[in-house]
Short mmCIF file of C-alpha atoms in Angstrom, two decimals:
data_model
loop_
_atom_site.label_atom_id
_atom_site.label_comp_id
_atom_site.label_asym_id
_atom_site.label_seq_id
_atom_site.Cartn_x
_atom_site.Cartn_y
_atom_site.Cartn_z
CA UNK W 1 -63.70 26.91 -11.14
CA UNK W 2 -62.17 30.05 -12.97
CA UNK W 3 -63.08 32.16 -10.03
CA UNK W 4 -61.07 29.96 -7.48
CA UNK W 5 -58.04 29.91 -9.85
CA UNK W 6 -58.21 33.76 -9.70
CA UNK W 7 -58.58 33.80 -5.97
CA UNK W 8 -55.57 31.60 -5.73
CA UNK W 9 -53.73 34.55 -7.48
CA UNK W 10 -55.17 37.31 -5.36
CA UNK W 11 -54.13 35.14 -2.44
CA UNK W 12 -50.46 34.84 -3.51
CA UNK W 13 -50.74 38.53 -4.43
CA UNK W 14 -49.93 37.62 -7.73
CA UNK W 15 -52.74 39.99 -8.80
CA UNK W 16 -51.98 43.37 -7.37
CA UNK W 17 -48.25 43.24 -7.23
CA UNK W 18 -47.48 42.17 -10.75
CA UNK W 19 -50.76 42.31 -12.79
CA UNK W 20 -54.21 43.52 -12.28
CA UNK W 21 -57.50 41.84 -11.65
CA UNK W 22 -58.53 39.95 -14.85
CA UNK W 23 -60.49 37.10 -16.32
CA UNK W 24 -58.73 34.36 -17.41
CA UNK W 25 -59.67 33.53 -21.25
CA UNK W 26 -57.22 31.06 -22.42
CA UNK W 27 -55.93 27.90 -20.50
CA UNK W 28 -52.13 27.55 -20.43
CA UNK W 29 -50.67 24.43 -18.65
CA UNK W 30 -47.14 24.75 -17.38
CA UNK W 31 -45.00 21.60 -16.93
CA UNK W 32 -41.60 21.26 -15.72
CA UNK W 33 -40.79 17.68 -16.61
CA UNK W 34 -43.53 15.74 -15.17
CA UNK W 35 -44.64 18.11 -12.48
CA UNK W 36 -47.63 20.18 -13.29
CA UNK W 37 -47.45 23.62 -12.18
CA UNK W 38 -50.91 24.43 -9.97
CA UNK W 39 -50.77 28.21 -8.32
CA UNK W 40 -48.75 28.41 -5.40
CA UNK W 41 -46.83 24.85 -5.90
CA UNK W 42 -43.26 24.57 -4.81
CA UNK W 43 -40.38 23.52 -7.34
CA UNK W 44 -36.85 23.00 -6.68
CA UNK W 45 -34.44 24.88 -8.73
CA UNK W 46 -32.96 21.47 -9.67
CA UNK W 47 -36.10 21.12 -11.67
CA UNK W 48 -36.38 24.10 -13.32
CA UNK W 49 -33.18 24.36 -15.00
CA UNK W 50 -34.42 23.85 -18.42
CA UNK W 51 -37.73 26.14 -19.85
CA UNK W 52 -40.84 24.19 -18.89
CA UNK W 53 -43.27 22.71 -21.25
CA UNK W 54 -45.89 25.12 -22.01
CA UNK W 55 -49.25 24.44 -23.76
CA UNK W 56 -51.29 27.30 -24.89
CA UNK W 57 -55.00 26.83 -25.93
CA UNK W 58 -56.12 29.34 -28.62
CA UNK W 59 -56.49 29.76 -32.38
CA UNK W 60 -53.58 29.53 -34.54
CA UNK W 61 -54.09 32.93 -35.90
CA UNK W 62 -53.56 34.72 -32.55
CA UNK W 63 -50.29 35.83 -31.15
CA UNK W 64 -49.45 35.51 -27.49
CA UNK W 65 -46.80 37.04 -25.23
CA UNK W 66 -45.26 34.95 -22.65
CA UNK W 67 -43.55 36.85 -19.38
CA UNK W 68 -42.14 34.81 -16.56
CA UNK W 69 -40.98 37.02 -13.82
CA UNK W 70 -40.04 37.09 -10.20
CA UNK W 71 -41.47 39.60 -7.99
CA UNK W 72 -39.87 38.75 -4.68
CA UNK W 73 -35.90 39.84 -6.05
CA UNK W 74 -33.63 39.50 -4.28
CA UNK W 75 -35.54 38.86 -1.06
CA UNK W 76 -39.50 38.76 -0.46
CA UNK W 77 -38.67 40.41 2.99
CA UNK W 78 -36.80 43.39 0.58
CA UNK W 79 -37.66 43.36 -2.86
CA UNK W 80 -35.41 45.93 -4.15
CA UNK W 81 -35.38 44.33 -7.64
CA UNK W 82 -38.97 43.81 -8.24
CA UNK W 83 -39.49 42.44 -10.71
CA UNK W 84 -36.81 39.88 -11.96
CA UNK W 85 -37.57 38.98 -15.73
CA UNK W 86 -36.39 35.50 -16.54
CA UNK W 87 -37.86 34.65 -19.82
CA UNK W 88 -39.89 37.06 -22.55
CA UNK W 89 -41.07 35.43 -25.57
CA UNK W 90 -43.38 37.58 -28.10
CA UNK W 91 -45.34 36.34 -31.37
CA UNK W 92 -46.17 32.86 -30.03
CA UNK W 93 -48.67 31.14 -32.20
CA UNK W 94 -52.05 30.13 -30.53
CA UNK W 95 -52.26 26.39 -29.78
CA UNK W 96 -48.65 25.99 -29.56
CA UNK W 97 -45.44 26.38 -27.41
CA UNK W 98 -43.32 29.21 -26.58
CA UNK W 99 -40.40 27.69 -28.60
CA UNK W 100 -42.08 28.83 -31.79
CA UNK W 101 -42.16 32.27 -30.79
CA UNK W 102 -39.41 34.83 -30.70
CA UNK W 103 -37.46 35.06 -27.48
CA UNK W 104 -36.37 38.15 -26.61
CA UNK W 105 -35.15 37.28 -23.31
CA UNK W 106 -33.38 34.00 -23.08
CA UNK W 107 -34.92 31.41 -20.46
CA UNK W 108 -32.95 31.99 -16.82
CA UNK W 109 -33.67 29.30 -14.59
CA UNK W 110 -34.59 30.21 -10.91
CA UNK W 111 -32.09 30.68 -8.37
CA UNK W 112 -33.59 32.35 -5.30
CA UNK W 113 -30.86 33.49 -3.17
CA UNK W 114 -32.73 34.27 0.17
CA UNK W 115 -36.31 33.01 1.15
CA UNK W 116 -39.02 31.79 -0.98
CA UNK W 117 -39.62 33.34 -4.16
CA UNK W 118 -42.74 33.21 -6.43
CA UNK W 119 -42.46 32.82 -9.97
CA UNK W 120 -45.12 33.75 -12.07
CA UNK W 121 -45.76 32.93 -15.74
CA UNK W 122 -48.44 35.72 -17.57
CA UNK W 123 -49.68 35.61 -21.04
CA UNK W 124 -50.93 38.36 -22.97
CA UNK W 125 -52.66 38.10 -26.13
CA UNK W 126 -51.33 40.50 -28.86
CA UNK W 127 -53.62 42.24 -31.19
CA UNK W 128 -50.85 42.43 -34.26
CA UNK W 129 -47.46 40.99 -34.79
CA UNK W 130 -44.39 42.88 -32.56
CA UNK W 131 -41.44 43.51 -34.71
CA UNK W 132 -38.12 44.81 -34.05
CA UNK W 133 -37.81 44.50 -30.00
CA UNK W 134 -34.67 45.85 -28.68
CA UNK W 135 -33.39 43.15 -26.20
CA UNK W 136 -33.61 44.82 -22.65
CA UNK W 137 -30.81 46.17 -21.27
CA UNK W 138 -31.39 44.50 -17.25
CA UNK W 139 -33.69 42.12 -16.29
CA UNK W 140 -33.93 43.79 -12.73
CA UNK W 141 -36.55 46.27 -12.38
CA UNK W 142 -39.05 44.88 -14.63
CA UNK W 143 -42.61 46.33 -14.84
CA UNK W 144 -45.02 44.08 -16.47
CA UNK W 145 -47.76 46.55 -16.36
CA UNK W 146 -45.52 48.97 -17.64
CA UNK W 147 -44.21 46.75 -20.55
CA UNK W 148 -48.07 45.72 -21.30
CA UNK W 149 -49.21 49.36 -21.77
CA UNK W 150 -46.17 49.90 -23.83
CA UNK W 151 -46.89 47.36 -25.87
CA UNK W 152 -50.82 47.96 -25.84
CA UNK W 153 -51.43 44.21 -24.71
CA UNK W 154 -54.15 44.88 -22.00
CA UNK W 155 -54.90 42.69 -19.45
CA UNK W 156 -53.09 39.37 -19.27
CA UNK W 157 -55.43 36.21 -20.35
CA UNK W 158 -53.75 33.63 -18.06
CA UNK W 159 -51.45 33.42 -15.56
CA UNK W 160 -50.04 31.04 -12.94
CA UNK W 161 -47.37 30.87 -10.24
CA UNK W 162 -45.25 28.65 -8.16
CA UNK W 163 -42.94 29.11 -5.12
CA UNK W 164 -39.16 28.22 -5.16
CA UNK W 165 -36.66 28.30 -2.76
CA UNK W 166 -32.79 27.79 -2.73
CA UNK W 167 -31.87 24.27 -1.80
CA UNK W 168 -29.17 23.69 0.88
CA UNK W 169 -25.87 22.10 -0.04
CA UNK W 170 -26.44 19.23 2.12
CA UNK W 171 -29.03 16.70 1.66
CA UNK W 172 -32.15 17.83 3.90
CA UNK W 173 -33.63 15.16 5.39
CA UNK D 1 -62.93 40.00 72.99
CA UNK D 2 -65.31 41.94 75.00
CA UNK D 3 -62.73 43.54 77.16
CA UNK D 4 -60.36 44.79 74.34
CA UNK D 5 -63.84 46.09 72.68
CA UNK D 6 -64.24 48.29 75.57
CA UNK D 7 -61.17 48.94 77.08
CA UNK D 8 -59.62 51.42 74.74
CA UNK D 9 -62.36 53.83 74.86
CA UNK D 10 -62.20 53.78 78.58
CA UNK D 11 -58.74 54.02 78.69
CA UNK D 12 -58.85 57.11 76.67
CA UNK D 13 -61.68 58.74 78.25
CA UNK D 14 -60.34 62.19 79.42
CA UNK D 15 -59.91 63.81 75.66
CA UNK D 16 -62.94 62.18 74.05
CA UNK D 17 -61.84 63.31 70.37
CA UNK D 18 -61.98 60.98 67.56
CA UNK D 19 -58.12 61.26 67.06
CA UNK D 20 -57.28 60.31 70.52
CA UNK D 21 -59.44 57.16 70.07
CA UNK D 22 -58.57 56.37 66.94
CA UNK D 23 -54.85 56.43 68.03
CA UNK D 24 -55.81 54.26 70.83
CA UNK D 25 -56.63 51.79 68.72
CA UNK D 26 -54.42 48.97 67.72
CA UNK D 27 -53.30 49.76 63.98
CA UNK D 28 -53.93 45.79 62.91
CA UNK D 29 -57.24 45.60 61.13
CA UNK D 30 -58.25 42.81 63.51
CA UNK D 31 -59.35 45.40 65.70
CA UNK D 32 -61.87 46.60 62.84
CA UNK D 33 -63.12 43.23 62.59
CA UNK D 34 -63.85 43.15 66.14
CA UNK D 35 -65.29 46.38 66.20
CA UNK D 36 -67.84 45.02 63.72
CA UNK D 37 -69.33 42.50 65.60
CA UNK D 38 -70.09 44.74 68.63
CA UNK D 39 -71.87 47.86 66.55
CA UNK D 40 -75.26 46.73 67.38
CA UNK D 41 -75.46 46.22 71.39
CA UNK D 42 -74.39 49.85 72.73
CA UNK D 43 -74.59 48.70 76.63
CA UNK D 44 -72.60 52.03 77.33
CA UNK D 45 -74.31 55.20 76.72
CA UNK D 46 -71.65 57.34 77.61
CA UNK D 47 -69.33 55.97 74.18
CA UNK D 48 -72.09 55.02 72.20
CA UNK D 49 -72.11 58.04 69.86
CA UNK D 50 -68.54 57.98 69.63
CA UNK D 51 -68.36 53.94 68.87
CA UNK D 52 -71.21 54.38 66.79
CA UNK D 53 -69.64 56.77 64.77
CA UNK D 54 -66.21 54.79 64.55
CA UNK D 55 -68.18 51.77 64.07
CA UNK D 56 -70.17 53.24 61.02
CA UNK D 57 -66.77 54.19 59.59
CA UNK D 58 -65.56 50.67 60.43
CA UNK D 59 -68.36 49.09 58.88
CA UNK D 60 -68.15 51.07 55.72
CA UNK D 61 -64.72 50.14 55.26
CA UNK D 62 -64.12 46.67 56.59
CA UNK D 63 -67.47 45.04 56.48
CA UNK D 64 -67.96 42.35 53.84
CA UNK D 65 -69.87 39.03 54.48
CA UNK D 66 -67.12 36.87 52.44
CA UNK D 67 -64.20 38.13 54.42
CA UNK D 68 -62.37 35.50 56.32
CA UNK D 69 -62.60 34.69 60.25
CA UNK D 70 -59.21 34.79 60.80
CA UNK D 71 -57.56 37.89 59.06
CA UNK D 72 -53.80 36.49 57.86
CA UNK D 73 -53.31 39.09 55.60
CA UNK D 74 -52.00 42.64 56.53
CA UNK D 75 -50.60 44.05 53.16
CA UNK D 76 -52.23 42.11 50.35
CA UNK D 77 -54.43 44.03 47.89
CA UNK D 78 -58.14 44.08 48.21
CA UNK D 79 -59.13 41.51 45.38
CA UNK D 80 -57.42 38.66 46.80
CA UNK D 81 -59.44 36.14 48.87
CA UNK D 82 -58.56 32.85 50.29
CA UNK D 83 -61.61 30.80 49.44
CA UNK D 84 -59.82 27.96 47.94
CA UNK D 85 -56.67 28.61 50.15
CA UNK D 86 -54.00 29.16 46.87
CA UNK D 87 -51.77 32.19 46.51
CA UNK D 88 -52.50 34.83 44.41
CA UNK D 89 -53.62 33.96 40.82
CA UNK D 90 -54.62 36.65 38.36
CA UNK D 91 -57.60 35.23 37.04
CA UNK D 92 -59.41 36.33 40.31
CA UNK D 93 -58.45 33.63 42.26
CA UNK D 94 -60.35 30.82 40.17
CA UNK D 95 -58.51 27.69 39.52
CA UNK D 96 -59.67 25.07 37.00
CA UNK D 97 -58.04 21.74 35.98
CA UNK D 98 -59.20 22.12 32.50
CA UNK D 99 -57.78 24.71 29.63
CA UNK D 100 -61.42 25.85 28.88
CA UNK D 101 -61.44 29.52 27.51
CA UNK D 102 -57.35 29.70 27.38
CA UNK D 103 -56.50 30.84 24.25
CA UNK D 104 -52.47 30.53 24.52
CA UNK D 105 -50.88 28.13 21.90
CA UNK D 106 -48.57 25.78 23.55
CA UNK D 107 -47.10 24.23 20.51
CA UNK D 108 -46.69 20.72 22.41
CA UNK D 109 -43.20 22.22 23.82
CA UNK D 110 -42.46 23.55 27.65
CA UNK D 111 -42.89 26.98 28.30
CA UNK D 112 -39.12 28.02 27.74
CA UNK D 113 -38.93 26.19 24.37
CA UNK D 114 -42.01 27.49 23.28
CA UNK D 115 -40.41 30.92 23.56
CA UNK D 116 -37.27 29.83 21.96
CA UNK D 117 -39.32 28.60 19.04
CA UNK D 118 -41.49 31.61 18.54
CA UNK D 119 -38.25 34.01 18.80
CA UNK D 120 -36.51 31.87 16.16
CA UNK D 121 -39.74 31.78 13.78
CA UNK D 122 -40.35 35.65 14.25
CA UNK D 123 -36.39 36.06 13.41
CA UNK D 124 -36.35 34.12 10.35
CA UNK D 125 -39.76 35.60 8.86
CA UNK D 126 -38.18 39.22 9.44
CA UNK D 127 -34.95 37.90 7.67
CA UNK D 128 -36.72 36.00 4.80
CA UNK D 129 -39.93 37.70 4.54
CA UNK D 130 -41.72 34.46 3.80
CA UNK D 131 -41.37 30.89 5.39
CA UNK D 132 -43.19 27.95 5.44
CA UNK D 133 -43.88 25.96 8.84
CA UNK D 134 -46.88 24.14 10.10
CA UNK D 135 -50.52 26.00 9.97
CA UNK D 136 -50.18 26.22 14.12
CA UNK D 137 -47.02 27.63 14.30
CA UNK D 138 -47.62 30.23 11.81
CA UNK D 139 -51.04 31.41 13.57
CA UNK D 140 -48.85 31.46 16.57
CA UNK D 141 -45.98 33.67 15.66
CA UNK D 142 -48.70 36.55 13.95
CA UNK D 143 -48.86 38.08 17.00
CA UNK D 144 -45.31 38.28 17.96
CA UNK D 145 -44.29 39.50 14.29
CA UNK D 146 -47.04 42.12 14.48
CA UNK D 147 -45.55 43.40 18.14
CA UNK D 148 -42.15 43.27 16.58
CA UNK D 149 -43.24 45.53 13.38
CA UNK D 150 -45.09 47.81 16.09
CA UNK D 151 -42.02 48.47 17.98
CA UNK D 152 -40.00 49.17 15.14
CA UNK D 153 -42.80 51.75 14.11
CA UNK D 154 -42.38 53.54 17.52
CA UNK D 155 -38.53 53.68 16.87
CA UNK D 156 -37.42 55.02 20.07
CA UNK D 157 -34.27 53.38 21.81
CA UNK D 158 -36.32 51.81 24.52
CA UNK D 159 -38.35 50.14 21.74
CA UNK D 160 -35.32 49.39 19.88
CA UNK D 161 -33.64 47.73 23.11
CA UNK D 162 -37.08 45.65 23.86
CA UNK D 163 -36.77 44.43 19.78
CA UNK D 164 -33.11 43.52 20.35
CA UNK D 165 -34.18 41.25 23.60
CA UNK D 166 -36.76 39.59 21.59
CA UNK D 167 -35.03 38.86 18.03
CA UNK D 168 -31.90 37.17 17.79
CA UNK D 169 -29.83 38.71 15.19
CA UNK D 170 -29.22 42.27 15.67
CA UNK D 171 -28.90 43.13 12.26
CA UNK D 172 -32.17 42.10 11.31
CA UNK D 173 -33.51 44.52 14.24
CA UNK D 174 -31.64 47.34 12.83
CA UNK D 175 -32.65 46.86 9.41
CA UNK D 176 -36.17 46.44 10.42
CA UNK D 177 -36.21 49.91 12.35
CA UNK D 178 -34.82 51.69 9.23
CA UNK D 179 -37.25 50.48 6.73
CA UNK D 180 -40.44 49.94 8.56
CA UNK D 181 -41.17 53.39 8.28
CA UNK D 182 -41.96 53.42 4.64
CA UNK D 183 -43.43 49.72 4.08
CA UNK D 184 -45.73 49.65 6.79
CA UNK D 185 -46.20 53.66 7.73
CA UNK D 186 -49.90 53.64 6.41
CA UNK D 187 -50.91 50.03 7.37
CA UNK D 188 -52.66 49.78 10.81
CA UNK D 189 -51.86 46.45 12.07
CA UNK D 190 -52.31 42.99 10.39
CA UNK D 191 -48.81 43.34 8.62
CA UNK D 192 -48.40 39.14 8.01
CA UNK D 193 -50.47 36.93 5.73
CA UNK D 194 -50.83 33.24 5.71
CA UNK D 195 -51.40 31.03 2.90
CA UNK D 196 -52.16 27.39 3.48
CA UNK D 197 -50.55 24.62 1.05
CA UNK D 198 -50.32 20.90 1.06
CA UNK D 199 -49.21 18.96 3.93
CA UNK D 200 -45.98 17.76 4.60
CA UNK D 201 -44.93 14.50 3.14
CA UNK D 202 -43.24 12.90 6.32
CA UNK D 203 -45.86 13.51 8.78
CA UNK D 204 -48.84 14.87 6.91
CA UNK D 205 -48.86 17.91 8.60
CA UNK D 206 -50.55 21.06 7.57
CA UNK D 207 -48.48 23.54 6.31
CA UNK D 208 -48.65 27.03 5.33
CA UNK D 209 -46.65 30.13 4.21
CA UNK D 210 -46.41 33.06 6.43
CA UNK D 211 -45.30 36.46 4.70
CA UNK D 212 -44.82 39.78 5.56
CA UNK D 213 -47.67 41.62 3.68
#
């Protein structure tokens, strides 16, 4: 079961462009309203305006860090601003949701200007509490691997991604 | 036929050289065929050696058991036969009513529309980087996207003009030629990836994402 999950991450090139190969140890379920996020599912920007409801398994004593990035900014054919960070929350206690943690970068809903973008939720386990993080200068050109190595977070423990496309102004069929 | 076979060497008897005899022959290949038939009976020993020499030359060149009796071709290439009475077809003149072994995707469209659809899809894929279409269309345009990227990798003016003739928007061609070297310089082929997804709601068509690697 876990291997097929990781396989879909590899097929979607999340493992490789955003993070390295890892073994998921924590289950994370992401829900935008009523819609549960599976790897590669399609979400409309109008549904993703508010932050999702995230449930993390794990002990209450463990602390987790959540990153939501877009590796296809501004366009998948030319990802000059890879990655664009949408949400960064640290010090999330295990078994709860990100609202109990510290939001370093506030949630920004997906607004892909061109093409179909992937939006990745990555969860890291923290060894100790992270204090005194300064807000990031800009959301563009964020590097998840570099960030993880700076805070000594190691490999991620969970990841999921979905696709999002700009909705045309007039209603499609 | 017997008279035409023997009249020409008899008429040119005075200089009995090969070139003059060959010049006396009619230039059409019908003469060669006629000479083939009369190679074995050599009733005129005076010109037997010459005719046999000529006939061996002719038999080596034009003897073929499957050649038609009435040669109606004169300037066609050698590999066109008229067994079925059809004009030149490039699969060796074999015409089948079925589609066995033909791997061209038809996409349920006549050829002009099919070409336009493929051109449009490759243009959009090169523009957006990732598109969502049906699986059949995605696997049909792989070949053409790879061709366009190969043209861009070459980079010469001729290849640029060939790409401009295929892709609908010229900004995309210029952008592709500018950035393909650092993006796909080391990669040898396989510039796209297809990821299958859930079927479409309206008609349950199997969908796929196709993206540039």
